[in-house]
C-alpha positions as MATLAB code, in Angstrom:
seq = 'MCVIRCLSHENAVKLAMIYQLLFVVLIRLRTVVLTWRLLTDGKPSKQIYMISCVCLKGKFLEAETTEENNFIKAELNTMNTGIDGYWLGGYNFNKDRSLEWISHPDQPMTYSDMYPGEPNGPSSQRCLLYWRQFGYAWGDGFCTAKLSYVCEFIKT';
ca = [
      83.788  106.244   85.644;
      83.814  106.696   89.427;
      80.317  108.219   89.534;
      78.874  105.498   87.324;
      80.283  102.805   89.609;
      78.981  104.522   92.729;
      75.488  105.101   91.383;
      75.096  101.641   89.884;
      73.329  100.351   93.004;
      70.171  102.460   92.750;
      68.286  100.277   95.212;
      70.810  101.150   97.934;
      70.815  104.907   97.482;
      68.395  107.806   97.645;
      69.440  111.155   96.243;
      67.542  114.053   97.769;
      67.760  117.560   96.328;
      66.329  120.887   97.327;
      67.298  123.904   95.247;
      66.083  126.679   97.535;
      68.494  125.604  100.280;
      71.446  125.214   97.906;
      72.550  121.788   99.029;
      72.324  118.226   97.826;
      72.593  115.115   99.976;
      72.998  111.414   99.381;
      71.616  109.085  102.008;
      73.208  105.647  101.845;
      71.021  102.800  103.002;
      73.784  100.200  103.065;
      75.366  100.000  106.499;
      79.057  100.529  107.131;
      81.405  100.556  110.093;
      83.536  103.637  110.599;
      87.159  102.635  110.891;
      89.887  105.041  111.918;
      93.626  104.830  111.587;
      96.194  107.075  113.176;
      98.388  109.188  110.971;
     101.930  110.158  111.875;
     100.651  113.273  113.651;
      98.331  111.137  115.796;
      95.115  112.548  114.316;
      92.446  110.097  113.128;
      91.861  109.834  109.406;
      88.780  108.807  107.473;
      89.255  105.521  105.666;
      87.299  103.279  103.304;
      83.845  104.297  104.557;
      84.332  107.711  102.906;
      84.926  106.302   99.427;
      81.308  106.632   98.296;
      81.091  110.291   99.334;
      84.488  111.189   97.895;
      83.819  109.192   94.725;
      80.856  111.460   94.059;
      82.904  114.594   94.894;
      81.216  115.001   98.261;
      81.973  114.503  101.937;
      80.299  113.202  105.064;
      77.428  115.505  106.018;
      78.263  118.512  108.153;
      74.850  119.924  109.078;
      75.860  123.484  109.907;
      72.466  125.214  110.003;
      69.021  124.509  111.430;
      67.580  124.667  107.918;
      69.980  122.071  106.526;
      69.638  119.800  109.559;
      65.826  119.922  109.485;
      65.859  119.058  105.780;
      67.982  115.958  106.439;
      65.829  114.903  109.387;
      62.680  115.262  107.271;
      64.255  113.094  104.545;
      65.228  110.424  107.069;
      61.718  110.424  108.546;
      60.129  110.253  105.085;
      62.339  107.335  104.066;
      61.361  105.450  107.250;
      63.963  102.736  106.632;
      64.044  101.352  110.155;
      67.812  101.942  110.277;
      68.843  102.932  113.814;
      71.252  105.705  112.886;
      73.178  107.557  110.197;
      76.779  108.732  110.480;
      77.579  112.427  110.079;
      81.004  113.978  109.603;
      81.607  114.812  113.256;
      84.260  113.284  115.484;
      85.493  113.730  119.051;
      89.188  114.352  118.432;
      90.068  115.283  122.033;
      88.035  112.698  123.981;
      86.092  115.484  125.662;
      82.455  116.532  125.301;
      83.016  118.648  122.181;
      82.821  117.215  118.692;
      84.292  118.827  115.605;
      83.714  118.380  111.893;
      86.234  116.071  110.243;
      87.038  118.748  107.666;
      87.672  121.368  110.430;
      89.267  119.385  113.280;
      90.430  122.331  115.363;
      87.289  124.471  115.114;
      84.236  124.178  117.370;
      80.915  123.404  115.697;
      78.843  126.559  115.289;
      75.575  124.597  115.194;
      74.454  121.521  117.123;
      71.322  119.395  117.338;
      72.615  117.221  120.176;
      69.972  115.244  122.052;
      69.734  116.157  125.785;
      72.414  114.297  127.738;
      74.536  113.695  124.638;
      77.398  113.310  124.083;
      77.502  110.758  126.882;
      80.584  108.711  126.047;
      83.300  111.205  125.141;
      86.249  108.878  125.591;
      84.758  105.854  123.834;
      81.812  107.025  121.684;
      83.688  109.402  119.440;
      81.633  109.445  116.213;
      78.609  111.683  115.551;
      75.331  110.343  114.234;
      71.626  110.929  113.766;
      69.853  108.520  116.151;
      66.381  107.352  115.087;
      65.394  106.788  118.755;
      66.140  110.487  119.384;
      63.914  111.657  116.496;
      67.128  111.993  114.465;
      68.677  114.426  116.908;
      72.433  113.972  117.218;
      74.248  111.673  119.558;
      77.661  110.188  119.966;
      78.204  106.553  119.126;
      80.800  103.838  118.915;
      82.590  104.199  115.593;
      82.490  100.415  115.263;
      78.666  100.344  115.085;
      77.385   99.222  111.693;
      75.177  102.074  110.465;
      74.334  103.986  107.304;
      75.693  107.426  106.472;
      74.833  110.734  104.817;
      77.016  112.502  102.238;
      76.711  116.132  101.203;
      77.656  117.944   98.027;
      78.020  121.564   97.021;
      75.264  122.404   94.562;
      76.719  123.779   91.332;
];
C-alpha cells in the first residue's frame, strides 16, 4: 500500500538502477524543505521530508564511495532538470566544519566530495546537498531551502 502510494506520481520521480554497483537510488524531482525538530536529547531528527524515502524502505542518500557518488552525479547531469540542488543525508550536528550522516551521527564521514571552500556556513548552513553550480559537488546549505532530494535503497 505504501509503495503504491509513493510511486503513483511517476512524472515526479525517476528510479535509476545499476546492478554492477549494487545500489539503487530514487531521485525526487518535487522540491521539499528540510525541517528539523529537537528531540529530548537535543539531537535533530528527520521529519516529514523523509517519508518518501522511508515509505519505499530507503533513506536519504549517503554517498560513501567515489563510485556511488559519481553514479549519482552522472544521473543528475543526465536528467538536466534545472533544479539547483538535491539534499543528501548529511547534517552538521555540532555546528563545526564536519558533517556526519544522519544514520551515523557520531561518526566522521569516510568519503567526501565537498566543493573547495565548503562547508562555508557551519553554524547556519547545516544540511548537505549536491549543488548544480558546483557540478554536483557537495556543499552545505540552509535546511530551509526548497530543493529536491535523493533516496537510496539496499539492492536485494
